[in-house]
Structure formats: structure tokens, C-alpha cells
Short mmCIF file of C-alpha atoms and ligand atoms in Angstrom, two decimals:
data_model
loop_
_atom_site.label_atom_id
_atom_site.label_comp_id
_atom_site.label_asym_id
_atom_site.label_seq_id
_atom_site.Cartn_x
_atom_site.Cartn_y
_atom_site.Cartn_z
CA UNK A 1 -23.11 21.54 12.29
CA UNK A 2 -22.26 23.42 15.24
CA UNK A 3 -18.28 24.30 15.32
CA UNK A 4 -19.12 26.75 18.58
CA UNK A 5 -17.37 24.40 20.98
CA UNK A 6 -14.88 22.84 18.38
CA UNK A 7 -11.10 23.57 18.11
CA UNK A 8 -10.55 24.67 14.24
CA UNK A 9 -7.42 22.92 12.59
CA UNK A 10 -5.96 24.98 9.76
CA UNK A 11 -4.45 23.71 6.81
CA UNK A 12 -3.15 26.38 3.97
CA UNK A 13 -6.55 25.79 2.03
CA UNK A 14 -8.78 24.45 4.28
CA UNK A 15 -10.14 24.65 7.93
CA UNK A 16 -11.75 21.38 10.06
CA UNK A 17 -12.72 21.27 13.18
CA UNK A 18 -9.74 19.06 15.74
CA UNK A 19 -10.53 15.31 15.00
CA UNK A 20 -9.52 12.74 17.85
CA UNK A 21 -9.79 10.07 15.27
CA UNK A 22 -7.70 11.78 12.48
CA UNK A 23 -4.57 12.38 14.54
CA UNK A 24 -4.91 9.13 16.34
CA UNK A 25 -4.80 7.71 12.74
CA UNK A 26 -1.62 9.44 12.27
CA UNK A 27 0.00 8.29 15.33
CA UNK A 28 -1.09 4.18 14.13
CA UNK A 29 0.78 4.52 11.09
CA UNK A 30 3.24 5.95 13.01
CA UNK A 31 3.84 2.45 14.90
CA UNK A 32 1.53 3.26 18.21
CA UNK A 33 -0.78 0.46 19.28
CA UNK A 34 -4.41 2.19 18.21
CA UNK A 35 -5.23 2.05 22.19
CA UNK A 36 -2.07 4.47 22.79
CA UNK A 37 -2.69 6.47 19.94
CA UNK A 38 -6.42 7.66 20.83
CA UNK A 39 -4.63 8.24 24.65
CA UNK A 40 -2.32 10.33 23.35
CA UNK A 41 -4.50 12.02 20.62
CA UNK A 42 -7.02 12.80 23.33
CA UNK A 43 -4.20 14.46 25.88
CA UNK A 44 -3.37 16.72 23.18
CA UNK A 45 -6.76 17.77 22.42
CA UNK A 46 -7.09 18.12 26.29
CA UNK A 47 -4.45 20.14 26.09
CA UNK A 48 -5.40 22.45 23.36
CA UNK A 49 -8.47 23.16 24.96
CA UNK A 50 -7.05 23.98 28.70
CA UNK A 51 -4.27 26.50 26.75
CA UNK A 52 -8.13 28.00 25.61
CA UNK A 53 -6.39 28.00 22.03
CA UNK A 54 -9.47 27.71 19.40
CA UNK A 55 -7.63 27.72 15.92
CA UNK A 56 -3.96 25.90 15.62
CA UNK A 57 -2.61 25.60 11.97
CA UNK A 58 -1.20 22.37 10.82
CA UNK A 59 2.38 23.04 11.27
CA UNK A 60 1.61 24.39 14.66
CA UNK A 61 -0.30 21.19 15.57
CA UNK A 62 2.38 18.69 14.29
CA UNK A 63 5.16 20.53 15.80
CA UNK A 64 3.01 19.94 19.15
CA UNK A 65 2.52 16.49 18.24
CA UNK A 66 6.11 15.60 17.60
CA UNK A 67 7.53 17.34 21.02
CA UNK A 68 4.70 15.64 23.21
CA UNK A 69 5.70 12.27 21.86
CA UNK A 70 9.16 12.86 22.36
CA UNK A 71 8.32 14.23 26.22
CA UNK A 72 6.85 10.74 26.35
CA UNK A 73 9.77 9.31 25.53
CA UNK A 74 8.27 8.09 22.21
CA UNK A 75 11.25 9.62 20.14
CA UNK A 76 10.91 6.59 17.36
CA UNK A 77 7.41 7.15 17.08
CA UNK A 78 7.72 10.82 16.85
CA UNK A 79 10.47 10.89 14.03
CA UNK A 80 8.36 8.71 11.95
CA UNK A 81 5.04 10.50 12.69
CA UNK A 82 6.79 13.63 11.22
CA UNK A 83 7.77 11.65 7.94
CA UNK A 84 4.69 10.65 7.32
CA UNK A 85 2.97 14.11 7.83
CA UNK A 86 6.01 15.59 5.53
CA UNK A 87 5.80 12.84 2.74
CA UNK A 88 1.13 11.98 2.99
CA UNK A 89 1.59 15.77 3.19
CA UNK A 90 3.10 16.93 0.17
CA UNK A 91 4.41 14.10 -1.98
CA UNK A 92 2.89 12.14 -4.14
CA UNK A 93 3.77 7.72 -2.88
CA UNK A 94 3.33 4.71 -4.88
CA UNK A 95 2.98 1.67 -2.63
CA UNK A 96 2.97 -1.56 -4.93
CA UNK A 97 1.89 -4.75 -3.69
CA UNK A 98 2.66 -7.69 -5.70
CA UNK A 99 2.12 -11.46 -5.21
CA UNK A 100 0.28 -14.81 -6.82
CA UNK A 101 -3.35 -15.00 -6.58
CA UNK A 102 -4.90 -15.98 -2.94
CA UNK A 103 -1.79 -14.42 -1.24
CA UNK A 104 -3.31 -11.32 0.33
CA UNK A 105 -2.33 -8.33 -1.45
CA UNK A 106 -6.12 -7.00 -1.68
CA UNK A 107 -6.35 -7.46 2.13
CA UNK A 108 -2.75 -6.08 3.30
CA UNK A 109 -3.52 -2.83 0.54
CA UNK A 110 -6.72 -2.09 2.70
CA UNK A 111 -5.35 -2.25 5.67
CA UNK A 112 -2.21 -0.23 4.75
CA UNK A 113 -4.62 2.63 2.98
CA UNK A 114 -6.49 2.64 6.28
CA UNK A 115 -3.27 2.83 8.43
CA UNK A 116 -1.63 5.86 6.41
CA UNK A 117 -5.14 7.64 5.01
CA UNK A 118 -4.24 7.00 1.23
CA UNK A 119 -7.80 7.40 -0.37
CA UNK A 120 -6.59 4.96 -3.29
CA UNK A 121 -6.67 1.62 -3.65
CA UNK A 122 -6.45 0.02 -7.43
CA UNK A 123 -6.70 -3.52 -8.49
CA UNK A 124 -5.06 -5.07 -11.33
CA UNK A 125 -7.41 -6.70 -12.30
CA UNK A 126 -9.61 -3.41 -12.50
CA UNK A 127 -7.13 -2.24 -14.70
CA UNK A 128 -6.53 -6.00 -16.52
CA UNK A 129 -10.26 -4.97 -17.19
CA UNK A 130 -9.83 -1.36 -18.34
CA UNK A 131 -7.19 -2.89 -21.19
CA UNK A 132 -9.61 -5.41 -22.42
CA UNK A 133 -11.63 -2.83 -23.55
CA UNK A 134 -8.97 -1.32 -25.44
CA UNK A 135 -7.31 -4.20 -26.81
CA UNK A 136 -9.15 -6.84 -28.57
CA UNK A 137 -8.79 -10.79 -28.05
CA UNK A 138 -7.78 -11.64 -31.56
CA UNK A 139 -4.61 -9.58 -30.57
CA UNK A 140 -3.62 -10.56 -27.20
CA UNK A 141 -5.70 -13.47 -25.79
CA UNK A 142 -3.71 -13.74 -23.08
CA UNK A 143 -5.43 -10.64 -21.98
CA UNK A 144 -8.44 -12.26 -21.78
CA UNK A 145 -7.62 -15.16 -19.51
CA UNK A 146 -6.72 -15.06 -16.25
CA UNK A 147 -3.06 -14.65 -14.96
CA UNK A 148 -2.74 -19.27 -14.57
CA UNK A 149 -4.95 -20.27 -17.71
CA UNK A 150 -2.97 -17.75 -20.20
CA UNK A 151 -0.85 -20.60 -21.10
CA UNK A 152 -4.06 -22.02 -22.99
CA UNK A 153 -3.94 -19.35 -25.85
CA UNK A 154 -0.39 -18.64 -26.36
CA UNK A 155 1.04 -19.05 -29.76
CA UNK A 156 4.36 -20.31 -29.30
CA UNK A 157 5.41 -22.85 -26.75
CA UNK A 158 8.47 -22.48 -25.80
CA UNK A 159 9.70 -22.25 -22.02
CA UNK A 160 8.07 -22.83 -19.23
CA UNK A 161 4.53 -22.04 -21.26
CA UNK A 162 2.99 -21.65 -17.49
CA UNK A 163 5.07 -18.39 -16.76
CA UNK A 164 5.11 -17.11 -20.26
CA UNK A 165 1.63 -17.01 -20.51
CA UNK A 166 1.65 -15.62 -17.41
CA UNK A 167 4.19 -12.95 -18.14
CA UNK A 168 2.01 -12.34 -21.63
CA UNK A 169 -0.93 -11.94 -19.75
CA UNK A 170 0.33 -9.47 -17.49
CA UNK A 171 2.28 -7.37 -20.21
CA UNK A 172 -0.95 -5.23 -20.79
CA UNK A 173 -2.09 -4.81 -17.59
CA UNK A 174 1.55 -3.41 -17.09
CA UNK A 175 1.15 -0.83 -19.44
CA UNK A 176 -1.65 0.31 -17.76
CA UNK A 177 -0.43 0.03 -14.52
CA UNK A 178 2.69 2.42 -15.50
CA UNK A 179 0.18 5.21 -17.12
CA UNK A 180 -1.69 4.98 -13.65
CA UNK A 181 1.62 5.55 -11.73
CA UNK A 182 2.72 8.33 -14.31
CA UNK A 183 -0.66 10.19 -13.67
CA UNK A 184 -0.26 10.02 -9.83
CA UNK A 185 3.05 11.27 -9.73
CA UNK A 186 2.47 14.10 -11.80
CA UNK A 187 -0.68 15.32 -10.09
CA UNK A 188 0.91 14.62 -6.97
CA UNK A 189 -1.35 12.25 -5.63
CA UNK A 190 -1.10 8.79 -3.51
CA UNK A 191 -2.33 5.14 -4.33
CA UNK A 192 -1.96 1.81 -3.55
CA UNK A 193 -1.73 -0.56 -6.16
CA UNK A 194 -2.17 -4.59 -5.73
CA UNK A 195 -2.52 -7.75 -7.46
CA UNK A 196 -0.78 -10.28 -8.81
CA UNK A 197 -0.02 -8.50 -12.59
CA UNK A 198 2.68 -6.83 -10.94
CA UNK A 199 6.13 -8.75 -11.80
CA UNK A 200 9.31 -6.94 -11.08
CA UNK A 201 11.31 -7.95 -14.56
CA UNK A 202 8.31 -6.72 -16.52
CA UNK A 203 8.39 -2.91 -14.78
CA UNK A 204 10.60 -0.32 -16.10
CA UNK A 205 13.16 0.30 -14.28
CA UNK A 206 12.58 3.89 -13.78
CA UNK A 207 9.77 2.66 -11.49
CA UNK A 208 11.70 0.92 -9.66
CA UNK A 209 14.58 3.47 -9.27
CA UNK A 210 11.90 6.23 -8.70
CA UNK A 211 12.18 7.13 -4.65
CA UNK A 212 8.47 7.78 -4.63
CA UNK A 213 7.57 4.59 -5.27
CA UNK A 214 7.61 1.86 -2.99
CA UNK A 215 6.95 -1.86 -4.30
CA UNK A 216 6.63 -5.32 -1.92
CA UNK A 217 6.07 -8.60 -3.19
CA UNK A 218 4.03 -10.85 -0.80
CA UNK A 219 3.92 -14.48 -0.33
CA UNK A 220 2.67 -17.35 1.51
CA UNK A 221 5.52 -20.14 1.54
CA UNK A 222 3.36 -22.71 2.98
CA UNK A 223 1.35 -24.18 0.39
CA UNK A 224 -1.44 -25.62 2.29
CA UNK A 225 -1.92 -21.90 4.13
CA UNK A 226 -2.07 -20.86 1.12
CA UNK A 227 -4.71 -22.83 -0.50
CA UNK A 228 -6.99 -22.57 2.89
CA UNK A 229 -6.94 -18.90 2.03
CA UNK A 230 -8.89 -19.73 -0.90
CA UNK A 231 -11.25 -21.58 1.31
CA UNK A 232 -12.13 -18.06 3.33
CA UNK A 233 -12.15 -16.36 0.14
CA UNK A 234 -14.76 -18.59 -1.36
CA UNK A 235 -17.03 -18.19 1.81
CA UNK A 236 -17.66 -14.41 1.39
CA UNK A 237 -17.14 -13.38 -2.21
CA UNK A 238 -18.58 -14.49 -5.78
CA UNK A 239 -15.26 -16.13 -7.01
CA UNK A 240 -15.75 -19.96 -6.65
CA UNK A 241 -12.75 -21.66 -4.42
CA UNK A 242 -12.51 -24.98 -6.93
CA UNK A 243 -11.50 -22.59 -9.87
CA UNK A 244 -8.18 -21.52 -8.04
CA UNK A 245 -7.98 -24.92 -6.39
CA UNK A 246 -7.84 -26.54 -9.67
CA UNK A 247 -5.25 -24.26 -11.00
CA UNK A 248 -3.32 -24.16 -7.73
CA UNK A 249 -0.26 -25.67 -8.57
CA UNK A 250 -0.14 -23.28 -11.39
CA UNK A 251 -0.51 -20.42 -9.14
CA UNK A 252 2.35 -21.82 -6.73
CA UNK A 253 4.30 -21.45 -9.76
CA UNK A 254 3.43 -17.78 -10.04
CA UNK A 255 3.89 -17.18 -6.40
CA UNK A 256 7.48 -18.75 -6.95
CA UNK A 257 8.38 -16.77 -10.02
CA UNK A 258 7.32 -13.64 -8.37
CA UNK A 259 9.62 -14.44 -5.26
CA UNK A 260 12.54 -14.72 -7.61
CA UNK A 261 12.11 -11.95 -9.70
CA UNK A 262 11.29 -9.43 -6.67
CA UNK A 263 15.16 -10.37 -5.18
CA UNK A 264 16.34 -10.60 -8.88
CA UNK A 265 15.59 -6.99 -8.91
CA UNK A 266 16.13 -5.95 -4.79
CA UNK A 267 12.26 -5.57 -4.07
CA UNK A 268 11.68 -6.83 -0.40
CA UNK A 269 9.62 -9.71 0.04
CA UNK A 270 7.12 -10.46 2.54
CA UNK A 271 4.79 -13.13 4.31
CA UNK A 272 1.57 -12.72 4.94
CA UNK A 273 0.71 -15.26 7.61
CA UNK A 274 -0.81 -12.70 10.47
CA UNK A 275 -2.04 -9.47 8.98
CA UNK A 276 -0.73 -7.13 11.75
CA UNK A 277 2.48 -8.61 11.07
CA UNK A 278 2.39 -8.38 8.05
CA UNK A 279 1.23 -4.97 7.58
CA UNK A 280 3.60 -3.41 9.97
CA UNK A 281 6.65 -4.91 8.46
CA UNK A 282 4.62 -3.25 5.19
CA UNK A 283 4.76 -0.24 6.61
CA UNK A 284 8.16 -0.26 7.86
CA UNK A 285 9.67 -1.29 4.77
CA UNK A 286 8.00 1.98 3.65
CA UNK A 287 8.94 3.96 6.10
CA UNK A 288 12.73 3.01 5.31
CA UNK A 289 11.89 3.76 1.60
CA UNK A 290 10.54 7.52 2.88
CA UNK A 291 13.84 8.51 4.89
CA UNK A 292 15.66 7.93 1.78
CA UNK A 293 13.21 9.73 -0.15
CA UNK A 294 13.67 12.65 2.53
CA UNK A 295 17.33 12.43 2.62
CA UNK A 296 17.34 12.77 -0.69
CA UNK A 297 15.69 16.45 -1.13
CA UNK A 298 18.44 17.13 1.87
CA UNK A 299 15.76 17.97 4.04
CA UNK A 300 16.77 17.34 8.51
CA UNK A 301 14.03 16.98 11.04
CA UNK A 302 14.60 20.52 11.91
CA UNK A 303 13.12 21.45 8.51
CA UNK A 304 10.45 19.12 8.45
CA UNK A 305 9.16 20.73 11.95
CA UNK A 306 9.18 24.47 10.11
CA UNK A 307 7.90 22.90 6.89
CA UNK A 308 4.39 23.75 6.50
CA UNK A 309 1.88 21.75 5.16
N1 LIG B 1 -2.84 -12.74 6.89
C1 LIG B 1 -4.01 -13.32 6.63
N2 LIG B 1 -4.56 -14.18 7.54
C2 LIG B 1 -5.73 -14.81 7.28
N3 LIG B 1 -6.45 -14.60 6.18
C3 LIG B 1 -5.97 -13.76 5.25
C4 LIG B 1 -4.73 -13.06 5.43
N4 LIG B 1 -4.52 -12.29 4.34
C5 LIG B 1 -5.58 -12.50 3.52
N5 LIG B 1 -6.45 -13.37 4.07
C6 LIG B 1 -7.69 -13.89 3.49
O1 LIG B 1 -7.30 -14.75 2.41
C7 LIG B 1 -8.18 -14.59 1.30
C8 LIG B 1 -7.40 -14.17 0.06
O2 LIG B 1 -6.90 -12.86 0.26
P1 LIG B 1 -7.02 -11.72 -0.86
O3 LIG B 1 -6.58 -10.45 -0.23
O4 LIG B 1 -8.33 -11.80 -1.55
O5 LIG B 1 -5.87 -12.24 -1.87
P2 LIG B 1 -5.37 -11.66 -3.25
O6 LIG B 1 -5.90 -10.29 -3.39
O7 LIG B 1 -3.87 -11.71 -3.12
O8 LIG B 1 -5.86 -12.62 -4.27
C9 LIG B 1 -9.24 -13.58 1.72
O9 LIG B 1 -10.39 -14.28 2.18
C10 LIG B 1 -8.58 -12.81 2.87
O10 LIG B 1 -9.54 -12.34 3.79
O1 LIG B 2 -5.96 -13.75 -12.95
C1 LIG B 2 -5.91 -13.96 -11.73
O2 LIG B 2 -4.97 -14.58 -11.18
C2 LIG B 2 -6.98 -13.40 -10.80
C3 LIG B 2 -6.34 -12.19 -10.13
O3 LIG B 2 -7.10 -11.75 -9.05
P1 LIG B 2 -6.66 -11.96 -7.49
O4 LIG B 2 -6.97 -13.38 -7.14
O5 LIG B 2 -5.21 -11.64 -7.36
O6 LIG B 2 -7.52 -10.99 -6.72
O7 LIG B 2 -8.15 -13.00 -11.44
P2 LIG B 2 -9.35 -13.97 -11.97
O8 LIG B 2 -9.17 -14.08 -13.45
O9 LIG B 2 -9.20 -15.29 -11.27
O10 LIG B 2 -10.62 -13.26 -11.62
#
């Protein structure tokens, strides 16, 4: 690799040589259209290289970042491009992305990762399959059905046996989903988590209190949009469109029940009929979430420009 011509970007543990993609990454999540973002990220790089400079540290780069946006009268932009740096940076986020089957949440969690660089992206149902290997059928066969034919096996009947076996089903995966979130947070590192195991009455509250975590149930309130959605699924992946079909009014249920108990518990709720839409009110849901988070350690904008990272 030759680095001869490059401009060398340097972090506290590591160097890499000036990206044009990487910063104009930055500056998307930061609420620039992608076109405007690789304008801008190129000007600065243009600029780097007329001021002859060949090796900029990080804090040195983002402080130029933040007063060139604000020069260009992008002062929104540039407030949220230095939360982002501050919190992708150093703190460890939680985004959780709940919702009935068919909904979106694998899609929207993609793009979000992509938007903000989080390298982590875990299904529930990766981790509904990581607890079947732990916990045998005989004791919860719930486990081993999926989230709208757990009703089959359960034991007792009373309720609504469609959301009990439901909420049974998705116990376990809960309890997996919490030691996933406890591991992150301690060793300080991002994910995404998304699928439809994720119901807000069944989470501790001390998830849902914890700043660092972020959680947004999605929907789709129109229930023939919803069902064509398993019509595109079925087209390009293994899972067979009649199976959900056939349970769908079970899984309208679910997508109901989820509704309610995110604003039983205060957990925004959004539709996903367009994904930019939808993943730009995602993201600034989040980015609400991440000035309190900020606020909270006391920290001003002033600090978070000296703040190295
Ligand atoms: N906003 C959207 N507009 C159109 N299609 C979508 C949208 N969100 C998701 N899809 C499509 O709908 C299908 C179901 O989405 P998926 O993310 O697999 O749902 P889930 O993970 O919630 O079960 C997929 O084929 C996906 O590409
Ligand atoms: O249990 C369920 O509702 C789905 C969850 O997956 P998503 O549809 O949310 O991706 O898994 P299945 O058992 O159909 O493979």
C-alpha cells in the first residue's frame, strides 16, 4: 500500500490514512443528504492537503469538521456530527428495534448500522437459537416454536393464549438478549439489536432507564402493507410467504400488543412505510436519546470539541 501521497489520520492507538468515504459517513448520520456529505468531505480533504498538513489527529480533524459545517451555515448538522463522534467514540449504545414479524426491523437495523458505523447487528432469533441449545423442549416448548404458533404448546390456557404464548416464547430469548446488552455495556462496545422477541413489559426496567440504551418499536398499521411485505420477503429469502400468511392475523395481534406495550412503558413508536423515512426519524429519536445521555455526564459542546477521542 503506498501511504506516500496519503494524509495520515491519528487516533490515540491507531493511524489510517484520510478516508473521503469514512467522514462522509459521519456527516450522513449526521442528517446530510449522502450527495452533500461526500461535497463537503471532499472540501475538507482539499483543504487539508492545500494547508500541506500530512498527519491531523482525530480531535484536530473533528474540531475542523464541526467549524467548516458551521461556516456553512450547517450549525444543526454540525452539533449532531459532534455527538455522534463523542458518543460512536467512546460510549458504548444499545439501539433496540422491536416489532411483529414482517415489519422491518432486520431492514431498518442495517440501514441504521450502515448510517452510524456500528459493526453489530444481532437477531433475535440468532439468539432465540443460541437458548435452544441451552434449554431443552420438554422445559419450555414455547422456545421451540416460533413467536405466533407458541400458543400450540402452552400448558395453561388462560388469557388471550395468542399473546401468552407469545410472551412465553419470548421470555428466553429475553434472557439472552439482556446478557448480550450486559456484555456490551461493560466492554464498551455498540450493537444493534432487532426482532420481534423484544416486548417492552418483559425487559427490566433498568434497560429501559439505562441512558445508553436506546429502544424503538416499529410497525406497519396498514395491514395489507404489511402482509405484501411478506410477499418481497418470500421472493429473495428461504422463509416461505404462506407460513406467515397463514398465521397473519396472529402476527397482527403481536404487532398490536407490541404497539401498546412500547407507549405502556414510553418507548417511541415508529412506521416503517418508506425506509429513509423511517430510518431518519430512527436516527433522530436517537439522537434525542444521546443529548440526554451527554447532558447527563454534564459535558457542553465546548468540551466535546477538546475531548479527544
Ligand atoms: N420500508 C420498507 N419498504 C418496503 N419494503 C420494506 C420496508 N422495510 C422492509 N421491507 C421489506 O419487507 C420485508 C420484511 O422485512 P424484514 O426486515 O425482513 O422484517 P422483519 O425483520 O421485521 O421480519 C423484506 O423483504 C424487506 O426488504
Ligand atoms: O418467530 C417469528 O416470529 C420469526 C421471527 O423472525 P422475523 O420474521 O422477525 O425475522 O421467526 P420464524 O420462527 O418464523 O423463523
Amino acid at each position: 500500500m503506498n501511504l506516500q501521497n496519503d494524509i495520515i489520520v491519528r487516533g490515540k492507538s491507531y493511524e489510517m490514512p484520510f478516508s473521503k468515504g469514512i467522514l462522509a459517513r459521519s456527516l450522513t448520520a449526521a442528517g446530510l443528504k449522502p450527495s452533500i456529505a461526500y461535497r463537503i468531505a471532499w472540501d475538507i480533504y482539499e483543504m487539508l492537503k492545500k494547508e500541506n498538513i500530512r498527519v491531523i489527529d482525530k480531535a484536530d480533524l473533528r474540531r475542523r469538521v464541526y467549524y467548516y459545517l458551521i461556516s456553512k451555515n450547517y450549525d444543526e448538522v454540525a452539533k449532531k456530527y459532534l455527538l455522534w463522534r463523542m458518543v460512536l467514540g467512546r460510549r458504548p449504545i444499545v439501539i433496540l428495534i422491536g416489532g411483529a414479524s414482517g415489519v422491518g426491523t432486520s431492514t431498518i437495523a442495517f440501514e441504521i448500522a450502515s448510517r452510524l458505523g456500528i459493526p453489530s447487528v444481532i437477531g433475535t432469533d440468532s439468539i432465540r437459537e443460541v437458548m435452544r441449545k441451552v434449554i431443552s423442549r420438554e422445559l419450555i416448548p414455547t422456545l421451540y416454536e416460533s413467536s405466533y404458533t407458541a400458543w400450540k404448546v402452552l400448558r395453561d390456557d388462560e388469557g388471550n393464549k395468542y399473546i401468552k404464548g407469545f410472551e412465553r416464547h419470548s421470555e428466553a430469548v429475553l434472557t439472552g438478549v439482556e446478557g448480550v446488552i450486559d456484555r456490551c455495556l461493560v466492554e464498551g462496545q455498540s450493537v444493534i439489536i432487532e426482532g420481534t422477541h423484544l416486548i417492552p413489559t418483559l425487559l427490566k426496567d433498568k434497560y429501559l432507564e439505562n441512558s445508553h440504551v436506546v429502544f424503538i418499536m416499529l410497525t406497519i398499521y396498514n395491514e395489507e402493507l404489511h402482509k405484501m411485505r411478506f410477499y418481497a420477503r418470500g421472493r429473495v429469502s428461504s422463509r416461505p410467504t404462506e407460513r406467515y400468511l397463514k398465521h397473519f392475523k396472529i402476527i397482527r395481534m403481536i404487532n398490536d400488543y407490541m404497539v401498546e406495550t412500547a407507549k405502556k412503558k414510553g418507548i417511541p413508536v415508529v412506521e416503517n412505510i418508506k425506509i429513509s423515512e423511517t430510518v431518519d426519524k430512527c436516527l433522530n429519536i436517537i439522537t434525542e436519546r444521546l443529548k440526554t445521555m451527554i447532558e447527563l455526564e454534564g459535558l457542553s459542546e465546548e468540551d466535546m470539541l477538546e475531548e479527544g477521542i
